[in-house]
Short mmCIF file of C-alpha atoms in Angstrom, two decimals:
data_model
loop_
_atom_site.label_atom_id
_atom_site.label_comp_id
_atom_site.label_asym_id
_atom_site.label_seq_id
_atom_site.Cartn_x
_atom_site.Cartn_y
_atom_site.Cartn_z
CA UNK T 41 4.96 19.56 12.62
CA UNK T 42 6.28 17.66 9.26
CA UNK T 43 8.50 14.56 10.02
CA UNK T 44 8.13 13.39 6.43
CA UNK T 45 11.87 13.96 5.49
CA UNK T 46 14.12 11.52 5.24
CA UNK T 47 16.78 10.77 7.19
CA UNK T 48 20.06 8.87 7.50
CA UNK T 49 22.69 7.00 10.00
CA UNK T 50 26.37 6.80 9.90
CA UNK T 51 27.60 2.88 10.13
CA UNK T 52 30.38 0.98 9.88
CA UNK T 53 29.93 -3.06 8.38
CA UNK T 54 32.86 -5.03 7.31
CA UNK T 55 33.62 -4.17 3.38
CA UNK T 56 34.19 -6.67 2.08
CA UNK T 57 29.82 -7.99 2.61
CA UNK T 58 28.73 -4.37 1.94
CA UNK T 59 31.12 -3.25 -1.22
CA UNK T 60 29.75 -7.32 -2.43
CA UNK T 61 25.95 -6.67 -1.97
CA UNK T 62 26.81 -3.25 -3.28
CA UNK T 63 28.54 -3.93 -6.57
CA UNK T 64 26.00 -6.86 -7.30
CA UNK T 65 22.77 -5.26 -6.58
CA UNK T 66 24.01 -2.16 -8.44
CA UNK T 67 24.90 -4.66 -11.42
CA UNK T 68 21.21 -5.14 -11.32
CA UNK T 69 20.29 -1.71 -13.07
CA UNK T 70 22.66 -2.41 -15.73
CA UNK T 71 21.53 -6.54 -16.21
CA UNK T 72 17.95 -6.21 -15.60
CA UNK T 73 17.15 -5.65 -20.00
CA UNK T 74 19.83 -7.78 -21.08
CA UNK T 75 18.56 -11.17 -21.15
CA UNK T 76 14.37 -11.50 -22.44
CA UNK T 77 14.54 -15.00 -20.87
CA UNK T 78 15.70 -13.26 -17.31
CA UNK T 79 13.18 -10.04 -18.15
CA UNK T 80 10.45 -12.31 -18.33
CA UNK T 81 10.78 -14.37 -15.14
CA UNK T 82 12.66 -12.61 -12.41
CA UNK T 83 12.85 -14.61 -9.19
CA UNK T 84 11.14 -11.84 -6.40
CA UNK T 85 11.87 -11.47 -3.17
CA UNK T 86 9.09 -10.79 -0.65
CA UNK T 87 10.34 -9.65 3.13
CA UNK T 88 8.31 -8.51 5.36
CA UNK T 89 8.59 -7.14 8.92
CA UNK T 90 6.43 -7.75 11.35
CA UNK T 91 5.17 -4.58 14.10
CA UNK T 92 7.94 -2.03 11.98
CA UNK T 93 6.67 1.32 11.17
CA UNK T 94 8.44 4.45 9.61
CA UNK T 95 9.23 5.89 12.61
CA UNK T 96 12.18 3.55 13.55
CA UNK T 97 12.68 3.44 9.96
CA UNK T 98 15.83 5.21 8.05
CA UNK T 99 15.00 7.15 5.22
CA UNK T 100 11.21 8.42 6.31
CA UNK T 101 11.77 11.13 9.51
CA UNK T 102 13.72 13.09 10.76
CA UNK T 103 13.64 13.69 14.71
CA UNK T 104 15.47 12.72 17.86
CA UNK T 105 15.43 9.27 19.54
CA UNK T 106 17.18 6.16 19.06
CA UNK T 107 17.55 4.53 15.36
CA UNK T 108 18.60 1.21 14.26
CA UNK T 109 21.81 1.14 12.02
CA UNK T 110 20.00 -0.98 8.72
CA UNK T 111 23.45 -0.76 6.42
CA UNK T 112 21.07 -3.38 4.09
CA UNK T 113 17.96 -1.98 4.48
CA UNK T 114 19.82 1.04 3.52
CA UNK T 115 21.38 -0.23 0.47
CA UNK T 116 18.04 -1.26 -0.86
CA UNK T 117 17.36 2.56 -0.86
CA UNK T 118 20.57 3.48 -2.40
CA UNK T 119 20.05 0.99 -5.19
CA UNK T 120 16.59 1.33 -5.58
CA UNK T 121 12.83 3.52 -4.60
CA UNK T 122 11.67 4.13 -1.42
CA UNK T 123 7.91 4.50 -1.61
CA UNK T 124 7.03 7.94 1.06
CA UNK T 125 3.48 6.86 0.96
CA UNK T 126 2.90 3.29 1.24
CA UNK T 127 -0.75 2.30 3.56
CA UNK T 128 -1.04 -1.12 5.07
CA UNK T 129 -3.82 -2.40 7.22
CA UNK T 130 -3.96 -1.17 10.99
CA UNK T 131 -2.58 -4.62 12.57
CA UNK T 132 -0.96 -7.93 10.82
CA UNK T 133 -3.14 -10.58 8.90
CA UNK T 134 -5.38 -8.06 7.22
CA UNK T 135 -2.29 -6.73 5.92
CA UNK T 136 -1.07 -10.01 5.32
CA UNK T 137 -4.90 -11.06 3.64
CA UNK T 138 -4.24 -7.73 1.83
CA UNK T 139 -0.97 -8.90 -0.33
CA UNK T 140 -2.02 -12.41 -0.76
CA UNK T 141 -5.60 -11.70 -1.94
CA UNK T 142 -5.02 -8.45 -3.68
CA UNK T 143 -8.56 -7.29 -1.52
CA UNK T 144 -8.92 -5.23 1.27
CA UNK T 145 -10.40 -6.38 4.57
CA UNK T 146 -14.45 -5.55 3.72
CA UNK T 147 -14.17 -8.14 0.94
CA UNK T 148 -11.86 -11.37 2.77
CA UNK T 149 -13.81 -10.76 6.42
CA UNK T 150 -10.14 -10.43 7.30
CA UNK T 151 -10.45 -7.18 9.48
CA UNK T 152 -8.26 -7.84 12.37
CA UNK T 153 -6.23 -10.04 14.16
CA UNK T 154 -7.04 -13.26 14.57
CA UNK T 155 -8.05 -13.94 11.05
CA UNK T 156 -8.60 -16.31 8.65
CA UNK T 157 -8.33 -15.96 4.77
CA UNK T 158 -11.04 -18.60 3.38
CA UNK T 159 -9.48 -20.59 0.09
CA UNK T 160 -12.05 -18.93 -1.90
CA UNK T 161 -9.71 -16.30 -2.53
CA UNK T 162 -7.26 -17.12 -5.42
CA UNK T 163 -4.22 -16.75 -3.37
CA UNK T 164 -0.76 -15.08 -4.78
CA UNK T 165 0.66 -17.91 -5.20
CA UNK T 166 -2.19 -19.98 -7.01
CA UNK T 167 -2.33 -16.79 -9.27
CA UNK T 168 0.97 -16.86 -9.99
CA UNK T 169 0.73 -20.95 -10.70
CA UNK T 170 -2.22 -20.07 -13.02
CA UNK T 171 -1.03 -17.07 -14.42
CA UNK T 172 2.44 -18.56 -15.26
CA UNK T 173 1.51 -21.98 -16.04
CA UNK T 174 3.61 -23.22 -13.36
CA UNK T 175 6.89 -21.66 -14.53
CA UNK T 176 7.70 -20.28 -10.78
CA UNK T 177 8.68 -22.11 -7.71
CA UNK T 178 7.91 -20.32 -4.21
CA UNK T 179 7.61 -20.41 -0.35
CA UNK T 180 6.46 -19.09 2.56
CA UNK T 181 9.14 -18.63 5.22
CA UNK T 182 8.13 -16.98 8.20
CA UNK T 183 5.07 -15.83 10.21
CA UNK T 184 2.11 -16.99 8.23
CA UNK T 185 -0.66 -15.56 10.80
CA UNK T 186 -3.95 -15.98 8.37
CA UNK T 187 -5.28 -19.35 9.47
CA UNK T 188 -8.64 -20.00 11.82
CA UNK T 189 -7.58 -22.34 14.94
CA UNK T 190 -4.54 -24.38 14.53
CA UNK T 191 -4.57 -25.65 10.54
CA UNK T 192 -0.54 -26.10 9.76
CA UNK T 193 -1.63 -27.35 5.99
CA UNK T 194 -3.67 -24.02 5.69
CA UNK T 195 -0.24 -22.45 3.57
CA UNK T 196 -0.27 -25.44 1.09
CA UNK T 197 -4.83 -25.17 0.90
CA UNK T 198 -3.40 -21.89 -0.98
CA UNK T 199 -1.15 -23.52 -2.93
CA UNK T 200 2.08 -22.25 -1.13
CA UNK T 201 4.52 -25.51 -2.48
CA UNK T 202 7.31 -25.00 0.25
CA UNK T 203 6.16 -23.57 3.73
CA UNK T 204 8.42 -23.32 7.19
CA UNK T 205 8.10 -21.15 10.27
CA UNK T 206 5.05 -20.63 12.39
CA UNK T 207 1.40 -20.93 11.94
CA UNK T 208 -0.09 -18.14 14.64
CA UNK T 209 0.52 -14.73 14.90
CA UNK T 210 4.25 -14.96 16.58
CA UNK T 211 6.73 -16.58 19.26
CA UNK T 212 6.23 -16.27 22.91
CA UNK T 213 10.48 -16.82 23.15
CA UNK T 214 12.58 -16.48 20.72
CA UNK T 215 15.53 -18.90 21.07
CA UNK T 216 12.26 -21.20 21.48
CA UNK T 217 9.25 -21.80 19.55
CA UNK T 218 7.23 -23.81 17.75
CA UNK T 219 8.09 -24.53 14.26
CA UNK T 220 6.12 -25.89 11.09
CA UNK T 221 7.61 -27.06 7.59
CA UNK T 222 5.04 -28.53 5.62
CA UNK T 223 2.43 -29.09 8.45
CA UNK T 224 4.67 -30.89 10.58
CA UNK T 225 5.12 -29.58 13.87
CA UNK T 226 8.33 -29.53 16.14
CA UNK T 227 10.35 -27.45 18.77
CA UNK T 228 13.02 -24.83 17.75
CA UNK T 229 15.99 -23.70 19.80
CA UNK T 230 17.77 -21.48 17.39
CA UNK T 231 16.97 -17.50 17.29
CA UNK T 232 13.89 -17.66 14.90
CA UNK T 233 15.54 -14.59 12.98
CA UNK T 234 18.39 -16.29 12.33
CA UNK T 235 16.72 -19.62 11.64
CA UNK T 236 14.11 -18.26 9.21
CA UNK T 237 17.46 -17.30 7.41
CA UNK T 238 19.13 -20.22 6.78
CA UNK T 239 15.94 -21.89 5.69
CA UNK T 240 15.18 -19.14 3.29
CA UNK T 241 19.39 -19.36 1.98
CA UNK T 242 18.97 -22.86 1.72
CA UNK T 243 15.67 -22.76 0.33
CA UNK T 244 17.18 -20.04 -2.64
CA UNK T 245 19.90 -22.22 -3.40
CA UNK T 246 17.70 -25.51 -3.97
CA UNK T 247 16.05 -24.29 -6.63
CA UNK T 248 15.98 -24.91 -10.95
CA UNK T 249 13.23 -22.76 -11.45
CA UNK T 250 12.64 -18.82 -11.74
CA UNK T 251 11.18 -18.26 -7.75
CA UNK T 252 8.93 -16.68 -5.69
CA UNK T 253 10.29 -16.27 -1.91
CA UNK T 254 7.80 -14.67 0.70
CA UNK T 255 10.07 -14.00 3.59
CA UNK T 256 7.90 -13.15 6.88
CA UNK T 257 10.04 -12.33 9.58
CA UNK T 258 8.39 -12.82 13.08
CA UNK T 259 11.22 -9.83 14.68
CA UNK T 260 10.96 -6.67 15.52
CA UNK T 261 7.73 -8.04 16.84
CA UNK T 262 7.36 -8.66 20.62
CA UNK T 263 8.75 -10.13 23.03
CA UNK T 264 11.34 -7.71 23.59
CA UNK T 265 14.88 -9.00 23.82
CA UNK T 266 18.80 -9.29 23.66
CA UNK T 267 19.52 -11.03 20.17
CA UNK T 268 22.86 -13.06 20.12
CA UNK T 269 25.08 -10.46 20.37
CA UNK T 270 27.11 -10.60 16.80
CA UNK T 271 23.65 -9.58 15.38
CA UNK T 272 23.10 -5.65 16.34
CA UNK T 273 25.12 -3.02 16.93
CA UNK T 274 23.53 -0.47 20.06
CA UNK T 275 25.47 -0.10 23.16
CA UNK T 276 23.15 -1.59 25.42
CA UNK T 277 19.78 -3.06 26.08
CA UNK T 278 18.30 -2.06 29.19
CA UNK T 279 14.91 -1.75 28.17
CA UNK T 280 12.22 -2.17 26.19
CA UNK T 281 12.95 0.46 23.29
CA UNK T 282 17.30 -0.18 23.56
CA UNK T 283 15.98 -3.62 22.82
CA UNK T 284 13.38 -3.26 19.97
CA UNK T 285 15.91 -1.29 18.37
CA UNK T 286 18.87 -3.97 18.75
CA UNK T 287 15.90 -6.36 17.20
CA UNK T 288 15.71 -4.86 14.01
CA UNK T 289 19.34 -4.13 13.59
CA UNK T 290 19.29 -8.34 14.05
CA UNK T 291 16.92 -7.94 11.36
CA UNK T 292 18.55 -6.19 8.97
CA UNK T 293 21.98 -8.17 9.62
CA UNK T 294 20.49 -11.37 8.80
CA UNK T 295 18.68 -10.18 5.86
CA UNK T 296 22.25 -8.85 4.95
CA UNK T 297 23.59 -12.28 5.46
CA UNK T 298 20.15 -13.91 2.91
CA UNK T 299 21.43 -11.22 0.21
CA UNK T 300 25.37 -12.45 1.20
CA UNK T 301 24.34 -16.45 0.37
CA UNK T 302 21.93 -15.99 -2.64
CA UNK T 303 24.31 -16.83 -5.86
CA UNK T 304 25.60 -13.61 -7.47
CA UNK T 305 23.10 -14.58 -10.86
CA UNK T 306 20.67 -15.16 -9.30
CA UNK T 307 20.56 -11.76 -6.93
CA UNK T 308 20.98 -9.98 -10.60
CA UNK T 309 18.25 -11.96 -11.76
CA UNK T 310 15.39 -11.20 -8.28
CA UNK T 311 12.98 -8.66 -7.81
CA UNK T 312 13.58 -7.20 -4.07
CA UNK T 313 10.64 -5.92 -2.32
CA UNK T 314 10.56 -4.82 1.21
CA UNK T 315 7.63 -3.54 3.66
CA UNK T 316 6.14 -3.37 6.83
CA UNK T 317 2.83 -5.37 7.69
CA UNK T 318 1.92 -1.90 10.01
CA UNK T 319 3.12 0.40 12.38
CA UNK T 320 5.16 0.12 15.49
CA UNK T 321 3.15 -0.56 18.89
CA UNK T 322 2.27 1.74 21.30
CA UNK T 323 4.55 1.34 24.00
CA UNK T 324 7.81 1.75 22.01
CA UNK T 325 6.23 4.62 19.31
CA UNK T 326 8.24 7.32 18.53
CA UNK T 327 7.79 10.72 16.93
CA UNK T 328 3.58 10.44 16.92
CA UNK T 329 0.98 10.99 19.39
CA UNK T 330 0.70 9.23 21.95
CA UNK T 331 -1.62 6.06 20.33
CA UNK T 332 -1.65 6.78 16.92
CA UNK T 333 0.45 3.69 16.04
CA UNK T 334 0.11 -0.45 15.53
CA UNK T 335 -3.80 -0.84 16.00
CA UNK T 336 -5.12 2.54 14.89
CA UNK T 337 -5.62 4.39 11.55
CA UNK T 338 -3.44 7.60 12.17
CA UNK T 339 -0.30 7.61 10.13
CA UNK T 340 1.83 5.82 12.70
CA UNK T 341 -0.27 2.76 12.24
CA UNK T 342 -0.76 2.03 8.48
CA UNK T 343 1.36 4.23 6.28
CA UNK T 344 4.86 2.03 6.23
CA UNK T 345 8.04 1.20 5.31
CA UNK T 346 8.25 0.02 2.05
CA UNK T 347 11.16 -0.02 -0.32
CA UNK T 348 12.11 -1.90 -4.13
CA UNK T 349 15.28 -3.04 -5.50
CA UNK T 350 16.74 -5.01 -8.07
CA UNK T 351 15.66 -6.85 -11.45
CA UNK T 352 13.62 -4.67 -13.60
CA UNK T 353 14.45 -1.43 -11.14
CA UNK T 354 16.17 0.98 -12.95
CA UNK T 355 15.22 4.15 -10.96
CA UNK T 356 18.19 4.06 -8.21
CA UNK T 357 17.80 5.67 -4.91
CA UNK T 358 15.03 7.41 -5.79
CA UNK T 359 11.60 8.60 -3.65
CA UNK T 360 8.34 7.86 -4.89
CA UNK T 361 5.43 10.17 -3.84
CA UNK T 362 2.69 8.47 -5.43
CA UNK T 363 0.19 6.74 -2.83
CA UNK T 364 0.38 2.64 -2.61
CA UNK T 365 -1.09 -0.03 -0.73
CA UNK T 366 0.28 -3.23 0.51
CA UNK T 367 -3.14 -5.11 -1.75
CA UNK T 368 -1.05 -3.44 -4.60
CA UNK T 369 1.91 -5.95 -4.15
CA UNK T 370 -0.48 -8.62 -5.91
CA UNK T 371 -1.05 -7.46 -9.22
CA UNK T 372 2.16 -5.80 -9.19
CA UNK T 373 4.11 -10.10 -8.53
CA UNK T 374 1.66 -10.79 -11.06
CA UNK T 375 2.72 -8.87 -13.92
CA UNK T 376 5.65 -8.88 -13.19
CA UNK T 377 5.83 -12.60 -13.36
CA UNK T 378 4.88 -11.72 -17.43
CA UNK T 379 0.70 -11.34 -16.44
CA UNK T 380 -1.12 -8.45 -18.65
CA UNK T 381 -3.43 -6.82 -15.86
CA UNK T 382 -6.57 -4.76 -17.07
CA UNK T 383 -4.30 -2.36 -14.47
CA UNK T 384 -4.98 -4.56 -11.63
CA UNK T 385 -6.44 -7.37 -10.00
CA UNK T 386 -9.43 -6.93 -7.79
CA UNK T 387 -8.26 -4.22 -5.58
CA UNK T 388 -4.62 -3.90 -6.44
CA UNK T 389 -3.36 -1.80 -8.19
CA UNK T 390 0.01 -2.67 -9.88
CA UNK T 391 2.85 -0.35 -9.68
CA UNK T 392 5.13 -2.07 -11.97
CA UNK T 393 5.71 0.84 -14.17
CA UNK T 394 7.45 2.62 -11.18
CA UNK T 395 9.50 0.78 -11.46
CA UNK T 396 11.55 1.42 -14.37
CA UNK T 397 9.74 5.04 -14.82
CA UNK T 398 7.05 4.27 -17.12
CA UNK T 399 3.68 5.89 -18.02
CA UNK T 400 0.84 4.28 -16.11
CA UNK T 401 -2.31 4.92 -13.66
CA UNK T 402 -1.50 5.48 -9.73
CA UNK T 403 -3.92 5.96 -7.09
CA UNK T 404 -6.05 8.69 -6.21
CA UNK T 405 -7.77 7.17 -2.71
CA UNK T 406 -5.21 5.74 -0.55
CA UNK T 407 -7.71 2.95 1.94
CA UNK T 408 -7.48 1.57 5.32
CA UNK T 409 -9.58 -0.05 7.69
CA UNK T 410 -9.84 -1.99 11.00
CA UNK T 411 -12.19 -3.40 13.46
CA UNK T 412 -12.28 -1.54 17.01
CA UNK T 413 -14.20 -3.52 19.31
CA UNK T 414 -17.05 -4.71 16.56
CA UNK T 415 -16.60 -0.95 14.96
CA UNK T 416 -15.47 -0.70 11.30
CA UNK T 417 -13.21 1.95 11.88
CA UNK T 418 -11.86 3.21 8.76
CA UNK T 419 -9.08 6.01 6.80
CA UNK T 420 -9.46 7.36 3.20
CA UNK T 421 -6.61 10.27 2.13
CA UNK T 422 -5.33 11.56 -1.43
CA UNK T 423 -2.45 12.94 -2.21
CA UNK T 424 -3.00 16.32 0.47
CA UNK T 425 -6.13 15.33 3.22
CA UNK T 426 -6.70 12.42 4.83
CA UNK T 427 -10.39 11.22 6.61
CA UNK T 428 -10.61 9.16 9.61
CA UNK T 429 -14.30 7.75 9.94
CA UNK T 430 -15.70 5.67 12.92
CA UNK T 431 -19.04 4.32 10.76
CA UNK T 432 -21.17 3.04 13.95
CA UNK T 433 -19.97 6.39 16.15
CA UNK T 434 -20.43 9.34 13.47
CA UNK T 435 -16.58 10.06 14.74
CA UNK T 436 -14.76 12.41 12.01
CA UNK T 437 -11.12 13.42 11.63
CA UNK T 438 -9.85 15.32 9.34
CA UNK T 439 -6.10 15.84 8.56
CA UNK T 440 -4.23 18.00 5.82
CA UNK T 441 -0.83 15.93 6.11
CA UNK T 442 0.63 18.31 3.84
CA UNK T 443 0.87 20.41 6.44
CA UNK T 444 0.07 18.51 9.95
CA UNK T 445 2.28 14.67 8.58
CA UNK T 446 1.83 13.98 12.20
CA UNK T 447 -2.23 14.41 12.52
CA UNK T 448 -1.84 16.62 15.50
CA UNK T 449 -4.52 19.42 14.42
CA UNK T 450 -8.11 17.82 13.06
CA UNK T 451 -9.86 19.79 10.62
CA UNK T 452 -13.06 18.65 11.47
CA UNK T 453 -14.30 21.74 13.06
CA UNK T 454 -13.18 24.23 10.75
CA UNK T 455 -14.51 22.72 7.57
CA UNK T 456 -17.10 25.75 6.19
CA UNK T 457 -18.84 24.94 2.55
CA UNK T 458 -15.93 24.94 -0.47
CA UNK T 459 -13.56 22.84 -1.21
CA UNK T 460 -12.30 21.03 2.12
CA UNK T 461 -15.87 20.32 2.29
CA UNK T 462 -16.07 18.70 -1.24
CA UNK T 463 -13.31 16.99 -0.59
CA UNK T 464 -14.44 15.40 2.86
CA UNK T 465 -18.09 14.57 1.24
CA UNK T 466 -15.61 13.00 -1.54
CA UNK T 467 -13.86 10.68 0.40
CA UNK T 468 -16.82 9.44 1.93
CA UNK T 469 -18.62 8.82 -1.49
CA UNK T 470 -15.53 6.70 -2.63
CA UNK T 471 -15.93 4.58 0.87
CA UNK T 472 -19.17 4.12 0.61
CA UNK T 473 -18.19 2.84 -2.51
CA UNK T 474 -15.33 0.52 -1.71
CA UNK T 475 -16.74 -0.95 0.79
CA UNK T 476 -20.12 -1.88 -0.64
CA UNK T 477 -19.05 -2.79 -4.01
CA UNK T 478 -15.84 -1.55 -6.34
CA UNK T 479 -14.58 1.16 -6.39
CA UNK T 480 -15.58 3.21 -10.27
CA UNK T 481 -12.12 5.70 -9.76
CA UNK T 482 -9.58 2.74 -8.98
CA UNK T 483 -7.86 2.08 -12.67
CA UNK T 484 -8.61 -1.55 -11.99
CA UNK T 485 -11.37 -3.87 -14.55
CA UNK T 486 -12.64 -5.34 -11.57
CA UNK T 487 -16.34 -6.08 -10.19
CA UNK T 488 -18.56 -6.89 -13.39
CA UNK T 489 -16.87 -3.82 -15.18
CA UNK T 490 -16.63 -3.86 -18.70
CA UNK T 491 -13.51 -1.62 -18.81
CA UNK T 492 -11.88 0.15 -16.39
CA UNK T 493 -13.91 2.27 -13.96
CA UNK T 494 -16.97 1.76 -16.21
CA UNK T 495 -19.35 -0.42 -17.11
CA UNK T 496 -21.10 -3.02 -14.72
CA UNK T 497 -23.25 -2.57 -12.20
CA UNK T 498 -21.75 0.14 -9.92
CA UNK T 499 -19.64 2.21 -12.65
CA UNK T 500 -21.10 4.88 -15.20
CA UNK T 501 -21.52 3.74 -18.90
CA UNK T 502 -18.27 3.21 -21.14
CA UNK T 503 -17.79 5.61 -24.25
CA UNK T 504 -17.77 3.10 -27.11
CA UNK T 505 -17.37 6.01 -29.49
CA UNK T 506 -14.93 5.45 -32.04
CA UNK T 507 -13.81 9.04 -31.30
CA UNK T 508 -14.04 9.73 -27.51
CA UNK T 509 -15.00 13.13 -26.17
CA UNK T 510 -12.35 15.73 -26.34
CA UNK T 511 -12.66 18.35 -23.07
CA UNK T 512 -11.06 21.26 -22.17
CA UNK T 513 -12.01 21.70 -18.21
CA UNK T 514 -9.06 24.57 -17.03
CA UNK T 515 -11.54 27.48 -17.01
CA UNK T 516 -13.30 25.36 -14.46
CA UNK T 517 -13.83 22.78 -11.66
CA UNK T 518 -16.70 20.66 -10.24
CA UNK T 519 -17.00 18.57 -7.15
CA UNK T 520 -16.88 16.82 -5.68
CA UNK T 521 -17.06 14.34 -8.63
CA UNK T 522 -18.29 12.07 -8.30
CA UNK T 523 -21.19 13.77 -7.45
CA UNK T 524 -24.28 12.46 -4.89
CA UNK T 525 -26.33 15.21 -4.31
CA UNK T 526 -24.81 18.59 -5.05
CA UNK T 527 -22.96 19.83 -7.34
CA UNK T 528 -20.56 22.76 -6.88
CA UNK T 529 -18.84 24.50 -9.83
CA UNK T 530 -15.84 27.29 -9.33
CA UNK T 531 -14.81 28.92 -12.55
CA UNK T 532 -11.85 30.44 -12.71
CA UNK T 533 -13.18 34.26 -13.32
CA UNK T 534 -15.99 35.95 -12.21
CA UNK T 535 -18.27 36.43 -15.64
CA UNK T 536 -22.14 35.67 -17.15
CA UNK T 537 -21.94 31.88 -17.87
CA UNK T 538 -24.74 29.19 -19.49
CA UNK T 539 -24.19 25.97 -17.84
CA UNK T 540 -25.78 22.98 -19.68
CA UNK T 541 -25.66 19.49 -18.78
CA UNK T 542 -25.84 16.42 -21.55
CA UNK T 543 -25.97 12.60 -21.45
CA UNK T 544 -23.57 10.92 -23.30
CA UNK T 545 -26.57 10.44 -26.14
CA UNK T 546 -26.47 14.95 -26.37
CA UNK T 547 -30.05 14.59 -24.65
CA UNK T 548 -30.39 17.52 -22.41
CA UNK T 549 -30.75 17.29 -18.91
CA UNK T 550 -30.42 20.94 -17.72
CA UNK T 551 -29.96 23.82 -18.34
CA UNK T 552 -29.14 27.34 -16.46
CA UNK T 553 -27.44 30.64 -16.01
CA UNK T 554 -25.59 32.24 -13.62
CA UNK T 555 -23.57 35.27 -13.05
CA UNK T 556 -20.43 35.00 -10.74
CA UNK T 557 -17.56 32.92 -10.25
CA UNK T 558 -19.28 30.20 -7.86
CA UNK T 559 -22.77 28.48 -8.66
CA UNK T 560 -24.35 24.97 -6.83
CA UNK T 561 -27.47 23.54 -8.19
CA UNK T 562 -29.37 19.63 -6.68
CA UNK T 563 -29.23 17.04 -9.32
CA UNK T 564 -31.27 14.16 -6.91
CA UNK T 565 -33.03 14.20 -10.09
CA UNK T 566 -30.81 13.36 -12.54
CA UNK T 567 -30.12 9.32 -12.49
CA UNK T 568 -26.59 7.73 -12.18
CA UNK T 569 -24.29 7.44 -14.78
CA UNK T 570 -21.58 9.52 -16.60
CA UNK T 571 -22.44 13.09 -18.07
CA UNK T 572 -21.13 15.99 -20.36
CA UNK T 573 -21.12 19.41 -18.74
CA UNK T 574 -20.30 23.08 -20.77
CA UNK T 575 -19.39 25.84 -19.54
CA UNK T 576 -20.52 29.58 -21.95
CA UNK T 577 -18.96 32.30 -20.91
CA UNK T 578 -20.70 35.17 -22.55
CA UNK T 579 -17.84 38.13 -22.16
CA UNK T 580 -14.89 36.47 -23.60
CA UNK T 581 -17.37 33.65 -26.07
CA UNK T 582 -15.68 30.92 -24.69
CA UNK T 583 -17.11 27.10 -23.67
CA UNK T 584 -15.42 24.86 -21.86
CA UNK T 585 -16.66 21.09 -21.25
CA UNK T 586 -16.05 18.82 -18.58
CA UNK T 587 -16.98 15.10 -17.85
CA UNK T 588 -19.08 14.23 -14.03
CA UNK T 589 -20.29 10.78 -12.61
CA UNK T 590 -23.72 10.88 -11.12
CA UNK T 591 -23.86 8.30 -8.55
#
């Protein structure tokens, strides 16, 4: 069963409010590029919901069951881009650390909750300060959850100009909670979703410079409760599921109030990024199988709602299937603010080009990881398949997400030698590279690479000749690529072939002849690097050329 298609709820909202926001946000599409100053220095509003997965997010799932009415998020979706394949971590601290640092948990050490992001990692706030020479004012309002113990100054230590919210993982009572403002703690008795909105409105309206606001809502994280009556539309809240839906509606209402209270000219020059920090908790999970929600690396735990609208986004109401990761927000924000990055930074691949539909690289793989009972469990996928690996117990699951988006049919027992088996091995190699070094296939110049995905300690040498090798590989496929032990080659047609492997200097490494359309060989004796494979067809007199990497 595949539940990836969107669904839309009918809703009612005061017409003045909805048309005001629709007019303001829609005007962004026509005005974003008229002013070079605005283009270079847009405001950036990052909104993070807490424990809200795609199963309760309009525009992602079909299926039966109670859904919230979310007119504000629906507006953002209709005036911007819905990312269909966004990965987060399964729990909140690693997701926040990834956005803050542009790195996976294996680089920051934040793999579960609680987590502590060390100051050695350049936060998005310090990076923005350095890249723009202090042009931006910035703030975090809401949930931090990145500090060890009760360090109330941790946001400021990471370069945050202004902090207002909660340092820990949440609150015990949405109507009575411990509020921290720039290191000073007090008790608030105002509904937290509303008070965070008030703080955000006040802070934005007090800014004279371009600004970056990280608004980290605590909703709809437990404890589940009935919000103030004017913030939700659901008929009754007599159980946890209905309370949860009411909390989502209250969150949507307050995001709308925030947008309504941003001056029109500021809103026209603001890019709005909305994302969930992980999937829905298992006790109220919708559609997904039991235990496939928060805390797991199944789709229900790590696939999250992700919307981008506003300044610089000229794709209105479009859906984007490219793989993206919460870590990518780091590099994207820097490029929105004017930085010129070599693909991205650290594990963060910029998706800025997707906002206006220009050319650029997208992920070949999406990766997520967590610690479960002190054991590393990771998930890695491409545009179709996904591998889940419990690294200690050597338990693996393999899914075809195109046919089985809810991951109910584990293919592991049916994988045989061939293309799918090669894909699984390729996933294993890429995940190993990610965990122990830096990927050589992430389209980012990271680690000690000399260029994007080449040179340095881990990647194949960069091709430095003025004229790079022109390749034609439409008549055969190499997999896996990179290759670890065994190279598998599939030709498009049966025939008699000569297969030649040369290094980049033209030295002959190996030469074989075979008949048919499939060929495999052990290459354990070949050193790591980039190689050229030529395939000559005796019948057609045709030569095809491709590159491959030997790990």
